Coordinates of C-alpha atoms in Angstrom, one line a residue:
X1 CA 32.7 33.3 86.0
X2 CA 30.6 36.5 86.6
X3 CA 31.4 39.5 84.7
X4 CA 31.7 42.8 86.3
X5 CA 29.9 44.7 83.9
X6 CA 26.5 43.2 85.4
X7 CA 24.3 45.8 86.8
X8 CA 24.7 46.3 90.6
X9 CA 21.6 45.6 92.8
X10 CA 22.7 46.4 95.6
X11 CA 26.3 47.7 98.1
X12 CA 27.8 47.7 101.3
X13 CA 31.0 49.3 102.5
X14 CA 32.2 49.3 106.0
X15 CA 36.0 50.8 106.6
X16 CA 37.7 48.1 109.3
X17 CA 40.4 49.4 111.5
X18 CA 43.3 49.9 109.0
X19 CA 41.0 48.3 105.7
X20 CA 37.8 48.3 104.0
X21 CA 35.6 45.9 103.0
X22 CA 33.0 46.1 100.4
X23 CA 30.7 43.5 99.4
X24 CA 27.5 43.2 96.8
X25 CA 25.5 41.2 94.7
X26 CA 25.9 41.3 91.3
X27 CA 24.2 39.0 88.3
X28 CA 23.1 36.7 91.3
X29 CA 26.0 36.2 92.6
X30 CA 27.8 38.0 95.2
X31 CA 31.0 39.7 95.6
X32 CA 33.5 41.1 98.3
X33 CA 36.3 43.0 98.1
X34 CA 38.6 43.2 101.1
X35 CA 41.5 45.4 102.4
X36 CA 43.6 45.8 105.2
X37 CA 41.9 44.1 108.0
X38 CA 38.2 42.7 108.3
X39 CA 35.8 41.3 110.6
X40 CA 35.0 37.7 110.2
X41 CA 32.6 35.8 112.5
X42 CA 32.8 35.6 116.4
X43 CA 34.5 38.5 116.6
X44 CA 37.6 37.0 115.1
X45 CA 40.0 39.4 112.7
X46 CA 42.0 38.1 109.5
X47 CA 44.4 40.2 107.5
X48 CA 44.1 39.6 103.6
X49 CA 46.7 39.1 101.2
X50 CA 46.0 42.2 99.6
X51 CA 43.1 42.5 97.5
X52 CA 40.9 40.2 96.0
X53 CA 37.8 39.3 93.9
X54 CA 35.3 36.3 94.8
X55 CA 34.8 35.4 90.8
X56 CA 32.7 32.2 91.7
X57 CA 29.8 31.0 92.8
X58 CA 31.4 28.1 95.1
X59 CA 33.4 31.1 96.7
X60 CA 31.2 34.0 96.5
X61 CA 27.9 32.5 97.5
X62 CA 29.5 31.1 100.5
X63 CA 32.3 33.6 101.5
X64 CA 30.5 36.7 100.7
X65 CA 27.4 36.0 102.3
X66 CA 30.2 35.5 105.4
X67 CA 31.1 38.9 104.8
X68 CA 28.1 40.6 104.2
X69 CA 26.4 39.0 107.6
X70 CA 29.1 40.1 109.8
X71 CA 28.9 44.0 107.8
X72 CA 25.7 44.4 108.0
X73 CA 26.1 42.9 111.9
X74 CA 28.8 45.3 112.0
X75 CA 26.8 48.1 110.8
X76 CA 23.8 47.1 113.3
X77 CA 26.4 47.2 116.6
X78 CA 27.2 50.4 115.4
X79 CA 24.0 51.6 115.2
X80 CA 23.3 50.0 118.8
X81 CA 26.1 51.4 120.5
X82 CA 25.7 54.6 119.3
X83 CA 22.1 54.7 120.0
X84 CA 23.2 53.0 124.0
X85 CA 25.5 56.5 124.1
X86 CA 23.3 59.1 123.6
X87 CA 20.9 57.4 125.9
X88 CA 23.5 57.2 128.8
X89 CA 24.8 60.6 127.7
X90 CA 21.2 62.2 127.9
X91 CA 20.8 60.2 131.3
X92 CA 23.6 61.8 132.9
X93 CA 22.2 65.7 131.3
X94 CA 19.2 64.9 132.9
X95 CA 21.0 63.7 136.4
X96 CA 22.9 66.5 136.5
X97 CA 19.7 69.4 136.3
X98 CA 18.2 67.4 138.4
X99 CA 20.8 67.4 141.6
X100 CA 22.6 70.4 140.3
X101 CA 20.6 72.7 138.3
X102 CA 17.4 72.1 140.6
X103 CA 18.4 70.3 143.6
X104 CA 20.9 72.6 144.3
X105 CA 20.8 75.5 142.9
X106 CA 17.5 76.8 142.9
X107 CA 17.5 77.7 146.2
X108 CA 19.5 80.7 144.9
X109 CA 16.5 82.3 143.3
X110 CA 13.9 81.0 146.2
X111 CA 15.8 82.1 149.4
X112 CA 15.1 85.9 148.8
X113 CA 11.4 85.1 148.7
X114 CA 12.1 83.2 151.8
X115 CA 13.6 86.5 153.3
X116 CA 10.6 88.3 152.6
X117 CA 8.6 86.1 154.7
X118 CA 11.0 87.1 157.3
X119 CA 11.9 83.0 157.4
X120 CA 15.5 84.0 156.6
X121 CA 18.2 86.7 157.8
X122 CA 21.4 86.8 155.1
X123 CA 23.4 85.0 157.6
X124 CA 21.1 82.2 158.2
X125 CA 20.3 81.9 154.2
X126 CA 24.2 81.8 153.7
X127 CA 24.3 79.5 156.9
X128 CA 21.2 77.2 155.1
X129 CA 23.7 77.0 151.9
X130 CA 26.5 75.7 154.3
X131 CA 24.7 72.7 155.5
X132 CA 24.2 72.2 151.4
X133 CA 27.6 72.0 150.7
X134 CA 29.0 70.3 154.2
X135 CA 26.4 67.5 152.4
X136 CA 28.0 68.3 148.8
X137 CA 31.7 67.8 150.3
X138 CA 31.0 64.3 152.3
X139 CA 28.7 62.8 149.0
X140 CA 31.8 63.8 146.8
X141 CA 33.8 62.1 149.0
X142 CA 32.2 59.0 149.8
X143 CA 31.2 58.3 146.4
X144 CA 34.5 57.1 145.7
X145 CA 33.2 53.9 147.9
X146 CA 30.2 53.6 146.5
X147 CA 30.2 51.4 143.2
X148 CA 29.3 53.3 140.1
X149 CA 25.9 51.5 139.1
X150 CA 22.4 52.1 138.2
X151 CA 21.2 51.6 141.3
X152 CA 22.8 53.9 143.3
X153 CA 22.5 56.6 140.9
X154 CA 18.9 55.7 141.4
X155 CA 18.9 55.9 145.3
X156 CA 20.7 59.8 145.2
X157 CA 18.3 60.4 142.4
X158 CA 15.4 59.6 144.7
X159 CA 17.0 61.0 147.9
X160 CA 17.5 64.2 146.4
X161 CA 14.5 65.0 144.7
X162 CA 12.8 64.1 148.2
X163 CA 13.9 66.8 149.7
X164 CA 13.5 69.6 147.4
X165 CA 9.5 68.4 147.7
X166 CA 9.9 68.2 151.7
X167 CA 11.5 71.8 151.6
X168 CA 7.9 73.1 150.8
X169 CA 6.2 71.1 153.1
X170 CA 7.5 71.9 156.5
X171 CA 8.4 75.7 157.8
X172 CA 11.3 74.8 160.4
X173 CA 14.8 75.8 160.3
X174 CA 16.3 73.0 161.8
X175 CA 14.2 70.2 159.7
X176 CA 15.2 72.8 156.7
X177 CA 19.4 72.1 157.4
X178 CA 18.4 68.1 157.6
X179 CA 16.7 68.3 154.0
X180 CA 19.3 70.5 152.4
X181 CA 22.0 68.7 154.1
X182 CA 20.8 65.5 152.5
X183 CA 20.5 67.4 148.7
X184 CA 24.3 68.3 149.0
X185 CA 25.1 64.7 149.9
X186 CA 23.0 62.8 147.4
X187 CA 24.2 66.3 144.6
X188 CA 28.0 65.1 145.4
X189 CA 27.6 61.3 145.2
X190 CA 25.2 61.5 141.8
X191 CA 27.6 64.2 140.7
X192 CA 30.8 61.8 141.0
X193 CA 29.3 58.7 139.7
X194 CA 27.5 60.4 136.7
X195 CA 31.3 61.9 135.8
X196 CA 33.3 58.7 136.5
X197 CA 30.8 56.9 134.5
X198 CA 30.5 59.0 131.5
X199 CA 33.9 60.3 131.4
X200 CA 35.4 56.8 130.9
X201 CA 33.2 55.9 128.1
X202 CA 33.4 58.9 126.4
X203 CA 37.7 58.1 127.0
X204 CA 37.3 55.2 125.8
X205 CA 35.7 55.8 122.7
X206 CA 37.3 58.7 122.3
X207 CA 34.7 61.5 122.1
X208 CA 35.6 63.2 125.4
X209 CA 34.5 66.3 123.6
X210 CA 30.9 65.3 124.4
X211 CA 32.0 65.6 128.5
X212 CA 30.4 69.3 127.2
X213 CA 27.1 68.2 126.6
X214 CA 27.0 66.1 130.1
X215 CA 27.8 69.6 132.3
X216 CA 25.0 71.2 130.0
X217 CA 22.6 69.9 132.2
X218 CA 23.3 72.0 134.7
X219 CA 22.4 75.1 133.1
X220 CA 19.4 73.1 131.8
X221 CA 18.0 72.9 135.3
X222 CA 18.9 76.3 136.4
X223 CA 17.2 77.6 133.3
X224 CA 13.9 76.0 133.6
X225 CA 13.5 76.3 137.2
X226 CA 15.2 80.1 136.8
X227 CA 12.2 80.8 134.2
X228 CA 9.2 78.9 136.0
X229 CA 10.1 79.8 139.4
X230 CA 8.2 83.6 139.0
X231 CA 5.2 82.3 137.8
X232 CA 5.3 79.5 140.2
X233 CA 5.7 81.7 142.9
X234 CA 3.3 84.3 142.2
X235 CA 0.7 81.6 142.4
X236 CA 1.8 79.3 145.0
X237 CA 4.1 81.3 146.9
X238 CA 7.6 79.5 148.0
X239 CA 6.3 76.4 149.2
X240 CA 4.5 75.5 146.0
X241 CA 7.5 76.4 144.3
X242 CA 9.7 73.9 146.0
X243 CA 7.0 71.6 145.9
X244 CA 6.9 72.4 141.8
X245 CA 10.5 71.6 141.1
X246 CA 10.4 68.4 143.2
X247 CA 7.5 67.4 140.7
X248 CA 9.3 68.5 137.9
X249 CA 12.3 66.6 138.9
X250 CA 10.4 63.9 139.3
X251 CA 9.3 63.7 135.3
X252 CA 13.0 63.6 134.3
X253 CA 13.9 60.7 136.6
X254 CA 11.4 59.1 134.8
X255 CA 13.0 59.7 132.0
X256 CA 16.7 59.0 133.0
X257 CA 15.5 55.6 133.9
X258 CA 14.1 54.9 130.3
X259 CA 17.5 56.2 129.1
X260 CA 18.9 53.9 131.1
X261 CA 17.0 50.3 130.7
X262 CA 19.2 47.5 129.9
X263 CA 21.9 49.7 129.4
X264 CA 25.3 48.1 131.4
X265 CA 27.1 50.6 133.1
X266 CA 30.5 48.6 131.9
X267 CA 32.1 51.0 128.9
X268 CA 30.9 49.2 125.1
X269 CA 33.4 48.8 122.5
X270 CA 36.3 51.6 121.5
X271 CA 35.0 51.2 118.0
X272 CA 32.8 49.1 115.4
X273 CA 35.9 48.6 113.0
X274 CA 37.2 45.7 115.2
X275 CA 39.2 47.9 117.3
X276 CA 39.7 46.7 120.7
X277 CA 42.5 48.9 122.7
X278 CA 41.9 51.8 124.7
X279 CA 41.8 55.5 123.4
X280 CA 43.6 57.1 125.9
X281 CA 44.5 61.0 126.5
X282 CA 47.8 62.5 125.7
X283 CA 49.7 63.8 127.9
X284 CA 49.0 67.4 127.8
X285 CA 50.9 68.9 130.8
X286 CA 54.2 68.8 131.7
X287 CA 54.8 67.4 135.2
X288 CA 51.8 65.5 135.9
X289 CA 52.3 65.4 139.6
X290 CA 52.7 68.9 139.9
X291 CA 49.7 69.7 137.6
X292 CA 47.7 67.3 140.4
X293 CA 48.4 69.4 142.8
X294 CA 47.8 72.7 140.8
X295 CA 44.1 71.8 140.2
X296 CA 43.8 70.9 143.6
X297 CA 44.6 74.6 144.8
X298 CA 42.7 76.4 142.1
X299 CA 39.6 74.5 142.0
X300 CA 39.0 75.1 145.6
X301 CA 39.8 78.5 145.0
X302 CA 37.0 78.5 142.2
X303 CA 34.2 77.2 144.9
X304 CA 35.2 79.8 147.0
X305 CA 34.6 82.1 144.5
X306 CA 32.0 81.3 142.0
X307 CA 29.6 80.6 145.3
X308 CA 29.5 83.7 146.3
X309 CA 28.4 84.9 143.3
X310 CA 25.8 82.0 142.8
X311 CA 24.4 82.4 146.3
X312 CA 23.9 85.9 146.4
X313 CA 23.4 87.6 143.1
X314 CA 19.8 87.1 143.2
X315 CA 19.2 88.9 146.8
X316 CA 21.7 91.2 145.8
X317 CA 19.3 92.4 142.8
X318 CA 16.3 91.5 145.3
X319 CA 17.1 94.5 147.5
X320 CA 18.2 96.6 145.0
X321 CA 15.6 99.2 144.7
X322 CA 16.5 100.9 141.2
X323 CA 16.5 97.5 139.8
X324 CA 13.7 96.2 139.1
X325 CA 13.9 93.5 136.5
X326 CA 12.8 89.9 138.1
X327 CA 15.7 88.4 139.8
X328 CA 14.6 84.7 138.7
X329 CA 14.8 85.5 134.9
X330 CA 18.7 87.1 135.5
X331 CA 19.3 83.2 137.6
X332 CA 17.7 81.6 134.5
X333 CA 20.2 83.6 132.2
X334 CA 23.2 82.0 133.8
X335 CA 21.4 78.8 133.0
X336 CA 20.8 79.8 129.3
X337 CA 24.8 80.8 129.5
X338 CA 25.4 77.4 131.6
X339 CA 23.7 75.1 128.7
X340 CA 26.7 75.2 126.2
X341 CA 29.1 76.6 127.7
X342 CA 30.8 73.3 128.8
X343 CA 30.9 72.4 124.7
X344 CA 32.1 75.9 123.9
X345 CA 34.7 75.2 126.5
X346 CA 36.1 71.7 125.6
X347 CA 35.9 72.8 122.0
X348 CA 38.2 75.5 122.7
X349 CA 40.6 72.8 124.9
X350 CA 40.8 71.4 122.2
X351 CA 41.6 74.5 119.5
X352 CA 43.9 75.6 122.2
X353 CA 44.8 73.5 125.5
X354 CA 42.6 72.5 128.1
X355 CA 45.1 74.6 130.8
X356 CA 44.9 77.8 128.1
X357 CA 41.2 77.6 127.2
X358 CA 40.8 77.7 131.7
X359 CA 42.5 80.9 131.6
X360 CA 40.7 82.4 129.3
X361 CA 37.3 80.7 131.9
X362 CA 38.7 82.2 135.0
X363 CA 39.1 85.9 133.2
X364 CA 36.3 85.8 132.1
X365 CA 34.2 84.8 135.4
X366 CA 36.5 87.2 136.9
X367 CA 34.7 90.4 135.1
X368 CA 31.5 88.6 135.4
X369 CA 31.5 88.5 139.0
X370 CA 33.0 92.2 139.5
X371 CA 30.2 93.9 137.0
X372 CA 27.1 94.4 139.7
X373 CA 30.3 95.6 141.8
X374 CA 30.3 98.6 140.0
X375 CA 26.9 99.0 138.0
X376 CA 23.6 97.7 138.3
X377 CA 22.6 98.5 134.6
X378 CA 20.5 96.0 133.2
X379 CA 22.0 95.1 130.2
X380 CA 25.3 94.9 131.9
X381 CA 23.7 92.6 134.6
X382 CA 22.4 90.5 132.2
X383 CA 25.5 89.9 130.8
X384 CA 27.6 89.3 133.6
X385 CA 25.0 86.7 134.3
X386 CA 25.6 85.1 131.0
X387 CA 29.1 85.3 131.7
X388 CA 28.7 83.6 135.0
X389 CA 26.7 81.0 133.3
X390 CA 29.1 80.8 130.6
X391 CA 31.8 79.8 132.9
X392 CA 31.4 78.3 136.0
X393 CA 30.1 75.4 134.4
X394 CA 33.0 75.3 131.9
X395 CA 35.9 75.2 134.1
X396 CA 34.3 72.3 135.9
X397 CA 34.4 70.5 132.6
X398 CA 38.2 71.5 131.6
X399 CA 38.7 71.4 135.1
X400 CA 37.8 67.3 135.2
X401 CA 38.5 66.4 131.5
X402 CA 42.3 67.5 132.8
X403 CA 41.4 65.3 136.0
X404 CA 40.7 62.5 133.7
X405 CA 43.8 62.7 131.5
X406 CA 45.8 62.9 135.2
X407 CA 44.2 59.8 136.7
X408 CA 48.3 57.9 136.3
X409 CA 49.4 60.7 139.0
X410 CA 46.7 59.7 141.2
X411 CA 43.4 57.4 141.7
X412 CA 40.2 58.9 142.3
X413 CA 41.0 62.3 141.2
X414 CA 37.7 63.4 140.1
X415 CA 36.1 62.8 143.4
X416 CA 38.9 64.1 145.5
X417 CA 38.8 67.2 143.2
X418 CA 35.4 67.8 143.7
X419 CA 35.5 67.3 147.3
X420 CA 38.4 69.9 147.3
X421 CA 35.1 72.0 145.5
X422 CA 33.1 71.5 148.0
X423 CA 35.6 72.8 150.9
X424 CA 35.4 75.9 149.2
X425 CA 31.8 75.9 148.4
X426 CA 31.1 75.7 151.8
X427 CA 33.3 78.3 153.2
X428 CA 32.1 81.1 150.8
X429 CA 28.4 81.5 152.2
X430 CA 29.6 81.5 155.6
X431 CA 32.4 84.2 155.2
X432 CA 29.9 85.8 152.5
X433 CA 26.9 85.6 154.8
X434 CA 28.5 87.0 158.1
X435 CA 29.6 90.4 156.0
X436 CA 26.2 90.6 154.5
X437 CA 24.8 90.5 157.8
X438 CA 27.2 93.6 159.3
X439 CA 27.4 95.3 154.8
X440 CA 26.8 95.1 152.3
X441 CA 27.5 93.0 149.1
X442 CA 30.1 94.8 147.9
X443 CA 33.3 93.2 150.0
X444 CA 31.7 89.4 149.5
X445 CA 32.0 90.0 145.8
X446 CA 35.4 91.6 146.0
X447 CA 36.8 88.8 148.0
X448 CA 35.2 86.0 145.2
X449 CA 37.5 88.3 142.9
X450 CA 40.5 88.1 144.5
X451 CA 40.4 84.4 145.0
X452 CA 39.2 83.6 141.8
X453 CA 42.8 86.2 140.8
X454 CA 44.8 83.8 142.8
X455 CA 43.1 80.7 141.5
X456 CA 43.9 82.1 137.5
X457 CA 47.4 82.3 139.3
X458 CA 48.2 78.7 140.7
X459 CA 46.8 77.9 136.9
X460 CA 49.6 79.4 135.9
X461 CA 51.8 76.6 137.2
X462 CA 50.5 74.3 135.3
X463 CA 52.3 74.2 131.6
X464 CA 51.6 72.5 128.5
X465 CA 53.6 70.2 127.1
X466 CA 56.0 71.7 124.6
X467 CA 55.5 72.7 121.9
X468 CA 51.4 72.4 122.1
X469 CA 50.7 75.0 120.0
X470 CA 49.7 71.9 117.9
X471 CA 47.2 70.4 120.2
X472 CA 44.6 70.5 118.4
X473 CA 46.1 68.2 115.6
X474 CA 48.2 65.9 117.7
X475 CA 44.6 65.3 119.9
X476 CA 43.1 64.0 115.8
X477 CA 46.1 62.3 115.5
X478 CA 45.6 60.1 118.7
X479 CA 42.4 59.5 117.9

């Protein structure tokens, strides 16, 4: 027998599902301790009969060493897995500025350069932004047939960051429509697999907080292409500044495809304790169906309205002659307002409810929106385009996390949601364009207010489940 008075050399502790096991070596001999439920060898699970002591050396040396392996094997996987998800979940960031933050939406910021060249009138830029989001609406929708795998992530990747380098090389209209027709599609599809894929692992596991992080690359990518874009274009003029950002987007394909090598696109394990089932959502709405259609209505209503804003603000500031701060750096401010927003916003879904905490989004992008209505004061520009930033991006994110806990009233809601996006996306620059042509920007922006209004309304239908003023703790109690 081995006493345990013996100096330890060494310890290990791993908590297993529902138990713990500790094992370590001790006089020469080793030693486990098990409780509850631990991992044994291929995987396999065995429940102890309560606790226990190897004393031996013809158990310990054999048993423990057992143990220890499949710890320390245990501890490995966890260290793999966790290191695989931060990879994928950096991946999809870096997807996401690419199609979104630069793909698609620095032609806010470039068009009114474009104008000065006399290349653009305001209803042919709005027109231009059309074609962008005809493509956004048909990618969103057919990426629900298109299988969510590496490779065709790779192909929109590819497709899209062609033609924000081909936008600088050729000076035709009609060639102009192709190439940004093209960017909305492959922006929708990489937009709808990047979300399917990332959402479910981060359901599975549990840690759909992170979906906040994921969105964050959008405001990544409008805030370095908002910031670079002066310089760029000072130097190089608009061609070179397209031809910049395709370059630039270029360098982080490189690196989404290191993120991710070998990685499987199939979701890894729930947990490293031996856990196998499925973390699910809970139900957080009353009504499920009804919630469905709900989102549907308002999140149209939210691309009608927030596109407006995100087409125009920067020509609206361009022709402004008592303002003269650089339009570019207010874009790149609703990017630094974009970055965490989307974590601010599914941290507050969870303090609150996802359906309260978009409330609170829509109000706010409300005022945001109406501020260069009434002033154009620079401080109060700058914040209203924080404000913008801060939530356009985030009700997207509540908008699909909600989606995702919803997928029982319906399949494929995430792409049919954000094709319903996309109607509304590409509405707005054509309505806002053809009174920008005849106005000014004054009725555009009112009419993105009053939609948004009724959008914050049709929330309204939606209600949490009773008695959900405890959310936050039944959410840690599922997990």
């Amino acid at each position: 027998m081995f006493g345990l008075e013996t100096s330890m050399c060494w310890k290990r502790e791993k908590w297993c599902n529902e138990g713990k096991a500790s094992a370590w070596r001790q006089g020469g001999a080793f030693f486990v301790r098990q409780e509850g439920t631990i991992p044994l060898k291929n995987g396999k699970l065995r429940k102890s009969e309560g606790n226990s002591f190897a004393s031996s050396v013809q158990h310990s040396n054999m048993i423990c060493v057992e143990y220890m392996t499949d710890i320390t094997r245990g501890q490995q996987m966890e260290n793999t897995f966790a290191n695989q998800h931060n990879r994928l979940l950096l991946s999809g960031f870096l997807s996401l500025a690419v199609v979104m933050g630069i793909g698609r939406f620095s032609y806010t910021p470039i068009f009114p350069y474009m104008e000065l060249d006399q290349l653009l009138t305001p209803f042919s830029a709005g027109l231009l932004a059309t074609f962008n989001y005809i493509g956004y609406f048909l990618g969103a929708l057919g990426a629900r047939y298109v299988p969510r795998s590496d490779k065709w992530l790779y192909i929109g990747l590819g497709v899209n960051i062609g033609t924000t380098l081909l936008m600088g090389l050729l000076d035709n209209y009609m060639i102009w429509s192709i190439w940004r027709l093209l960017s909305g599609m492959t922006s929708g599809m990489v937009f709808v697999i990047v979300s399917n894929l990332i959402l479910s692992r981060l359901n599975q596991t549990g840690k759909m907080y992170y979906s906040g992080f994921l969105y964050g690359g959008v405001g990544f990518g409008i805030c370095v292409s908002g910031a670079a874009i002066p310089t760029i274009q000072s130097n190089y003029g608009w061609e070179g500044t397209w031809i910049s950002l395709g370059l630039l987007s270029g360098v982080f394909m490189v690196a989404i495809m290191l993120g991710m090598w070998k990685q499987g696109t199939s979701p890894g394990p729930a947990s490293l304790s031996g856990q196998i089932r499925k973390n699910r959502h809970p139900e957080v709405v009353q009504n499920p169906k009804k919630a469905k259609y709900a989102l549907y209505i308002s999140y149209t209503g939210e691309g009608f309205g927030y596109i407006i804003f995100g087409t125009f603000i920067t020509a609206m500031l361009v022709k402004n002659p008592s303002f003269a701060f650089e339009s570019s750096y207010v874009w790149a401010i609703v990017g630094v307002g974009a970055i965490p927003s989307c974590l601010f916003w599914s941290w507050l879904g969870t303090r609150l409810s996802p359906v309260r905490a978009l409330k609170w989004a829509y109000m706010t992008q409300i005022i945001s929106i109406l501020i260069p209505v009434f002033t154009d004061h620079l401080l109060l520009t700058l914040l209203s385009a924080l404000g913008f930033g801060a939530t356009f991006m985030g009700i997207t994110t509540l908008t699909l996390t909600l989606a995702k806990s919803l997928e029982a009233a319906g399949p494929n809601l995430v792409s049919g949601l954000t094709a319903a996006y996309a109607i509304g996306q590409l509405l707005g620059p054509i309505v806002a364009g053809t009174i920008i042509s005849v106005n000014d920007f004054t009725i555009p922006f009112m009419i993105s207010a009053v939609v948004l209004v009724a959008a914050l309304i049709t929330i309204n239908f939606i209600k949490d489940q009773k008695g959900d003023t405890s959310y936050a703790v039944r959410k840690h109690q599922s997990h």
